[in-house]
mmCIF file of the C-alpha atoms, coordinates in Angstrom:
data_MODEL
# 
_entry.id   MODEL 
# 
loop_
_atom_site.group_PDB 
_atom_site.id 
_atom_site.type_symbol 
_atom_site.label_atom_id 
_atom_site.label_alt_id 
_atom_site.label_comp_id 
_atom_site.label_asym_id 
_atom_site.label_entity_id 
_atom_site.label_seq_id 
_atom_site.pdbx_PDB_ins_code 
_atom_site.Cartn_x 
_atom_site.Cartn_y 
_atom_site.Cartn_z 
_atom_site.occupancy 
_atom_site.B_iso_or_equiv 
_atom_site.pdbx_formal_charge 
_atom_site.auth_seq_id 
_atom_site.auth_comp_id 
_atom_site.auth_asym_id 
_atom_site.auth_atom_id 
_atom_site.pdbx_PDB_model_num 
ATOM 1   C CA . MET A 1 1   ? 99.415  89.293  118.862 1.00 0.00 ? 1   MET A CA 1 
ATOM 2   C CA . LYS A 1 2   ? 102.226 91.522  117.661 1.00 0.00 ? 2   LYS A CA 1 
ATOM 3   C CA . ILE A 1 3   ? 100.538 94.454  115.902 1.00 0.00 ? 3   ILE A CA 1 
ATOM 4   C CA . LEU A 1 4   ? 102.183 97.202  113.846 1.00 0.00 ? 4   LEU A CA 1 
ATOM 5   C CA . ILE A 1 5   ? 100.177 100.429 113.935 1.00 0.00 ? 5   ILE A CA 1 
ATOM 6   C CA . VAL A 1 6   ? 101.282 102.980 111.353 1.00 0.00 ? 6   VAL A CA 1 
ATOM 7   C CA . GLY A 1 7   ? 100.110 106.360 112.588 1.00 0.00 ? 7   GLY A CA 1 
ATOM 8   C CA . ALA A 1 8   ? 99.944  105.177 116.207 1.00 0.00 ? 8   ALA A CA 1 
ATOM 9   C CA . THR A 1 9   ? 100.974 108.571 117.575 1.00 0.00 ? 9   THR A CA 1 
ATOM 10  C CA . GLY A 1 10  ? 98.138  110.402 115.825 1.00 0.00 ? 10  GLY A CA 1 
ATOM 11  C CA . LEU A 1 11  ? 94.634  110.965 117.155 1.00 0.00 ? 11  LEU A CA 1 
ATOM 12  C CA . ILE A 1 12  ? 92.959  107.895 115.639 1.00 0.00 ? 12  ILE A CA 1 
ATOM 13  C CA . GLY A 1 13  ? 96.037  105.683 115.731 1.00 0.00 ? 13  GLY A CA 1 
ATOM 14  C CA . GLY A 1 14  ? 96.651  106.570 119.372 1.00 0.00 ? 14  GLY A CA 1 
ATOM 15  C CA . ALA A 1 15  ? 93.118  105.534 120.294 1.00 0.00 ? 15  ALA A CA 1 
ATOM 16  C CA . VAL A 1 16  ? 93.541  102.253 118.397 1.00 0.00 ? 16  VAL A CA 1 
ATOM 17  C CA . ALA A 1 17  ? 96.886  101.592 120.104 1.00 0.00 ? 17  ALA A CA 1 
ATOM 18  C CA . ASN A 1 18  ? 95.405  102.323 123.545 1.00 0.00 ? 18  ASN A CA 1 
ATOM 19  C CA . ALA A 1 19  ? 92.449  100.016 122.904 1.00 0.00 ? 19  ALA A CA 1 
ATOM 20  C CA . LEU A 1 20  ? 94.660  97.123  121.795 1.00 0.00 ? 20  LEU A CA 1 
ATOM 21  C CA . SER A 1 21  ? 97.679  97.527  124.078 1.00 0.00 ? 21  SER A CA 1 
ATOM 22  C CA . ALA A 1 22  ? 96.145  95.758  127.086 1.00 0.00 ? 22  ALA A CA 1 
ATOM 23  C CA . ASN A 1 23  ? 96.038  92.433  125.236 1.00 0.00 ? 23  ASN A CA 1 
ATOM 24  C CA . HIS A 1 24  ? 98.590  92.770  122.438 1.00 0.00 ? 24  HIS A CA 1 
ATOM 25  C CA . GLU A 1 25  ? 102.155 93.847  121.767 1.00 0.00 ? 25  GLU A CA 1 
ATOM 26  C CA . ILE A 1 26  ? 102.009 97.143  119.870 1.00 0.00 ? 26  ILE A CA 1 
ATOM 27  C CA . ILE A 1 27  ? 104.737 98.482  117.601 1.00 0.00 ? 27  ILE A CA 1 
ATOM 28  C CA . SER A 1 28  ? 104.066 102.139 116.830 1.00 0.00 ? 28  SER A CA 1 
ATOM 29  C CA . ALA A 1 29  ? 105.271 103.617 113.560 1.00 0.00 ? 29  ALA A CA 1 
ATOM 30  C CA . GLY A 1 30  ? 105.203 107.231 112.490 1.00 0.00 ? 30  GLY A CA 1 
ATOM 31  C CA . TYR A 1 31  ? 106.880 109.757 110.268 1.00 0.00 ? 31  TYR A CA 1 
ATOM 32  C CA . SER A 1 32  ? 108.669 111.562 113.093 1.00 0.00 ? 32  SER A CA 1 
ATOM 33  C CA . ASP A 1 33  ? 108.068 109.448 116.197 1.00 0.00 ? 33  ASP A CA 1 
ATOM 34  C CA . GLY A 1 34  ? 107.114 106.002 117.415 1.00 0.00 ? 34  GLY A CA 1 
ATOM 35  C CA . ASP A 1 35  ? 109.005 102.766 117.947 1.00 0.00 ? 35  ASP A CA 1 
ATOM 36  C CA . VAL A 1 36  ? 110.039 102.876 114.285 1.00 0.00 ? 36  VAL A CA 1 
ATOM 37  C CA . LYS A 1 37  ? 110.027 105.687 111.731 1.00 0.00 ? 37  LYS A CA 1 
ATOM 38  C CA . VAL A 1 38  ? 108.397 105.351 108.326 1.00 0.00 ? 38  VAL A CA 1 
ATOM 39  C CA . ASP A 1 39  ? 107.636 107.636 105.406 1.00 0.00 ? 39  ASP A CA 1 
ATOM 40  C CA . LEU A 1 40  ? 104.577 106.195 103.626 1.00 0.00 ? 40  LEU A CA 1 
ATOM 41  C CA . GLY A 1 41  ? 105.545 108.150 100.524 1.00 0.00 ? 41  GLY A CA 1 
ATOM 42  C CA . SER A 1 42  ? 108.689 106.023 100.197 1.00 0.00 ? 42  SER A CA 1 
ATOM 43  C CA . LYS A 1 43  ? 108.562 102.310 99.418  1.00 0.00 ? 43  LYS A CA 1 
ATOM 44  C CA . ALA A 1 44  ? 112.204 102.068 100.505 1.00 0.00 ? 44  ALA A CA 1 
ATOM 45  C CA . SER A 1 45  ? 111.256 103.500 103.918 1.00 0.00 ? 45  SER A CA 1 
ATOM 46  C CA . ILE A 1 46  ? 108.454 100.942 104.261 1.00 0.00 ? 46  ILE A CA 1 
ATOM 47  C CA . GLU A 1 47  ? 110.883 98.150  103.353 1.00 0.00 ? 47  GLU A CA 1 
ATOM 48  C CA . ALA A 1 48  ? 113.396 99.415  105.943 1.00 0.00 ? 48  ALA A CA 1 
ATOM 49  C CA . MET A 1 49  ? 110.683 99.548  108.612 1.00 0.00 ? 49  MET A CA 1 
ATOM 50  C CA . PHE A 1 50  ? 109.663 95.924  108.005 1.00 0.00 ? 50  PHE A CA 1 
ATOM 51  C CA . ARG A 1 51  ? 113.311 94.798  107.998 1.00 0.00 ? 51  ARG A CA 1 
ATOM 52  C CA . ALA A 1 52  ? 113.735 96.498  111.383 1.00 0.00 ? 52  ALA A CA 1 
ATOM 53  C CA . ILE A 1 53  ? 110.643 95.008  113.051 1.00 0.00 ? 53  ILE A CA 1 
ATOM 54  C CA . GLY A 1 54  ? 110.571 91.538  111.507 1.00 0.00 ? 54  GLY A CA 1 
ATOM 55  C CA . THR A 1 55  ? 107.368 89.517  111.447 1.00 0.00 ? 55  THR A CA 1 
ATOM 56  C CA . VAL A 1 56  ? 104.041 90.778  112.802 1.00 0.00 ? 56  VAL A CA 1 
ATOM 57  C CA . ASP A 1 57  ? 100.574 89.279  113.175 1.00 0.00 ? 57  ASP A CA 1 
ATOM 58  C CA . ALA A 1 58  ? 98.672  92.340  112.029 1.00 0.00 ? 58  ALA A CA 1 
ATOM 59  C CA . VAL A 1 59  ? 99.221  95.735  110.403 1.00 0.00 ? 59  VAL A CA 1 
ATOM 60  C CA . ILE A 1 60  ? 96.877  98.663  110.988 1.00 0.00 ? 60  ILE A CA 1 
ATOM 61  C CA . SER A 1 61  ? 97.308  101.898 109.052 1.00 0.00 ? 61  SER A CA 1 
ATOM 62  C CA . THR A 1 62  ? 95.723  105.109 110.301 1.00 0.00 ? 62  THR A CA 1 
ATOM 63  C CA . ALA A 1 63  ? 98.172  107.386 108.493 1.00 0.00 ? 63  ALA A CA 1 
ATOM 64  C CA . GLY A 1 64  ? 98.589  109.194 105.207 1.00 0.00 ? 64  GLY A CA 1 
ATOM 65  C CA . LEU A 1 65  ? 98.933  112.729 103.937 1.00 0.00 ? 65  LEU A CA 1 
ATOM 66  C CA . ALA A 1 66  ? 96.563  114.631 101.678 1.00 0.00 ? 66  ALA A CA 1 
ATOM 67  C CA . GLY A 1 67  ? 95.926  118.293 100.979 1.00 0.00 ? 67  GLY A CA 1 
ATOM 68  C CA . PHE A 1 68  ? 92.655  120.032 101.827 1.00 0.00 ? 68  PHE A CA 1 
ATOM 69  C CA . ALA A 1 69  ? 91.407  122.709 99.471  1.00 0.00 ? 69  ALA A CA 1 
ATOM 70  C CA . PRO A 1 70  ? 88.567  123.339 97.039  1.00 0.00 ? 70  PRO A CA 1 
ATOM 71  C CA . PHE A 1 71  ? 88.831  121.221 93.896  1.00 0.00 ? 71  PHE A CA 1 
ATOM 72  C CA . ASN A 1 72  ? 89.807  124.157 91.660  1.00 0.00 ? 72  ASN A CA 1 
ATOM 73  C CA . LYS A 1 73  ? 92.576  125.199 94.088  1.00 0.00 ? 73  LYS A CA 1 
ATOM 74  C CA . LEU A 1 74  ? 94.470  121.896 94.255  1.00 0.00 ? 74  LEU A CA 1 
ATOM 75  C CA . ASP A 1 75  ? 97.542  121.741 92.056  1.00 0.00 ? 75  ASP A CA 1 
ATOM 76  C CA . ASP A 1 76  ? 99.371  118.701 90.711  1.00 0.00 ? 76  ASP A CA 1 
ATOM 77  C CA . ALA A 1 77  ? 101.652 118.611 93.756  1.00 0.00 ? 77  ALA A CA 1 
ATOM 78  C CA . ALA A 1 78  ? 98.639  118.249 96.088  1.00 0.00 ? 78  ALA A CA 1 
ATOM 79  C CA . TYR A 1 79  ? 97.321  115.301 94.076  1.00 0.00 ? 79  TYR A CA 1 
ATOM 80  C CA . ASP A 1 80  ? 100.787 113.753 93.888  1.00 0.00 ? 80  ASP A CA 1 
ATOM 81  C CA . LEU A 1 81  ? 101.076 113.988 97.681  1.00 0.00 ? 81  LEU A CA 1 
ATOM 82  C CA . ALA A 1 82  ? 97.748  112.236 98.328  1.00 0.00 ? 82  ALA A CA 1 
ATOM 83  C CA . LEU A 1 83  ? 98.252  109.575 95.670  1.00 0.00 ? 83  LEU A CA 1 
ATOM 84  C CA . GLY A 1 84  ? 101.862 108.874 96.627  1.00 0.00 ? 84  GLY A CA 1 
ATOM 85  C CA . ASN A 1 85  ? 101.351 108.924 100.374 1.00 0.00 ? 85  ASN A CA 1 
ATOM 86  C CA . LYS A 1 86  ? 97.817  108.003 101.422 1.00 0.00 ? 86  LYS A CA 1 
ATOM 87  C CA . LEU A 1 87  ? 96.973  105.729 98.483  1.00 0.00 ? 87  LEU A CA 1 
ATOM 88  C CA . MET A 1 88  ? 100.287 104.162 97.440  1.00 0.00 ? 88  MET A CA 1 
ATOM 89  C CA . GLY A 1 89  ? 101.589 104.269 101.014 1.00 0.00 ? 89  GLY A CA 1 
ATOM 90  C CA . GLN A 1 90  ? 98.852  101.902 102.108 1.00 0.00 ? 90  GLN A CA 1 
ATOM 91  C CA . VAL A 1 91  ? 99.161  99.799  98.950  1.00 0.00 ? 91  VAL A CA 1 
ATOM 92  C CA . ASN A 1 92  ? 102.901 99.452  99.592  1.00 0.00 ? 92  ASN A CA 1 
ATOM 93  C CA . LEU A 1 93  ? 102.309 98.556  103.255 1.00 0.00 ? 93  LEU A CA 1 
ATOM 94  C CA . VAL A 1 94  ? 100.465 95.491  101.979 1.00 0.00 ? 94  VAL A CA 1 
ATOM 95  C CA . ARG A 1 95  ? 102.788 94.767  99.043  1.00 0.00 ? 95  ARG A CA 1 
ATOM 96  C CA . VAL A 1 96  ? 105.892 94.856  101.245 1.00 0.00 ? 96  VAL A CA 1 
ATOM 97  C CA . GLY A 1 97  ? 104.216 93.705  104.448 1.00 0.00 ? 97  GLY A CA 1 
ATOM 98  C CA . ARG A 1 98  ? 102.783 90.504  103.011 1.00 0.00 ? 98  ARG A CA 1 
ATOM 99  C CA . ASN A 1 99  ? 106.291 89.041  103.294 1.00 0.00 ? 99  ASN A CA 1 
ATOM 100 C CA . HIS A 1 100 ? 106.486 90.052  106.976 1.00 0.00 ? 100 HIS A CA 1 
ATOM 101 C CA . ILE A 1 101 ? 103.134 88.890  108.309 1.00 0.00 ? 101 ILE A CA 1 
ATOM 102 C CA . THR A 1 102 ? 102.329 85.572  109.936 1.00 0.00 ? 102 THR A CA 1 
ATOM 103 C CA . GLU A 1 103 ? 100.077 82.972  108.321 1.00 0.00 ? 103 GLU A CA 1 
ATOM 104 C CA . GLY A 1 104 ? 96.492  84.145  108.853 1.00 0.00 ? 104 GLY A CA 1 
ATOM 105 C CA . GLY A 1 105 ? 97.634  87.683  109.683 1.00 0.00 ? 105 GLY A CA 1 
ATOM 106 C CA . SER A 1 106 ? 95.647  90.752  108.737 1.00 0.00 ? 106 SER A CA 1 
ATOM 107 C CA . PHE A 1 107 ? 95.921  94.224  107.253 1.00 0.00 ? 107 PHE A CA 1 
ATOM 108 C CA . THR A 1 108 ? 93.500  96.985  108.244 1.00 0.00 ? 108 THR A CA 1 
ATOM 109 C CA . LEU A 1 109 ? 93.646  100.114 106.084 1.00 0.00 ? 109 LEU A CA 1 
ATOM 110 C CA . THR A 1 110 ? 91.651  103.146 107.154 1.00 0.00 ? 110 THR A CA 1 
ATOM 111 C CA . ALA A 1 111 ? 90.103  105.921 105.112 1.00 0.00 ? 111 ALA A CA 1 
ATOM 112 C CA . GLY A 1 112 ? 88.981  108.211 107.938 1.00 0.00 ? 112 GLY A CA 1 
ATOM 113 C CA . ILE A 1 113 ? 85.850  110.213 108.556 1.00 0.00 ? 113 ILE A CA 1 
ATOM 114 C CA . LEU A 1 114 ? 85.828  111.746 105.084 1.00 0.00 ? 114 LEU A CA 1 
ATOM 115 C CA . SER A 1 115 ? 84.684  108.447 103.597 1.00 0.00 ? 115 SER A CA 1 
ATOM 116 C CA . ARG A 1 116 ? 81.431  108.801 105.565 1.00 0.00 ? 116 ARG A CA 1 
ATOM 117 C CA . ASP A 1 117 ? 81.143  112.541 106.138 1.00 0.00 ? 117 ASP A CA 1 
ATOM 118 C CA . PRO A 1 118 ? 82.695  114.521 103.265 1.00 0.00 ? 118 PRO A CA 1 
ATOM 119 C CA . MET A 1 119 ? 83.214  118.237 103.751 1.00 0.00 ? 119 MET A CA 1 
ATOM 120 C CA . PRO A 1 120 ? 84.116  121.169 101.536 1.00 0.00 ? 120 PRO A CA 1 
ATOM 121 C CA . GLY A 1 121 ? 87.783  121.104 100.599 1.00 0.00 ? 121 GLY A CA 1 
ATOM 122 C CA . SER A 1 122 ? 88.147  117.352 101.047 1.00 0.00 ? 122 SER A CA 1 
ATOM 123 C CA . VAL A 1 123 ? 88.332  116.334 97.390  1.00 0.00 ? 123 VAL A CA 1 
# 
């Protein structure tokens, strides 16, 4: 399979890429490094990434930005960052990517450890 891993150079994405690379072709995508560059906060960047790589069999996202602070310390910009990057970035990976994935392909979107083990400052 040809698998696009967004966030492949990060801690979790790197582990996913290493686990899959023995049996699959991996395309790594990241904000500042990887086989292709992508800014999840920009739909145009996501579109450019898919134009550059063509068709894939699977997309895995282990990326996305969000601020960490107590609830009463987060300002509008912190919420805008998380909503525009982590949430809409993954939504747009699917919206744009559906036209670049093979029949029967898959999307895997991750939420990270905070979905199971919340901690102070992770609102």
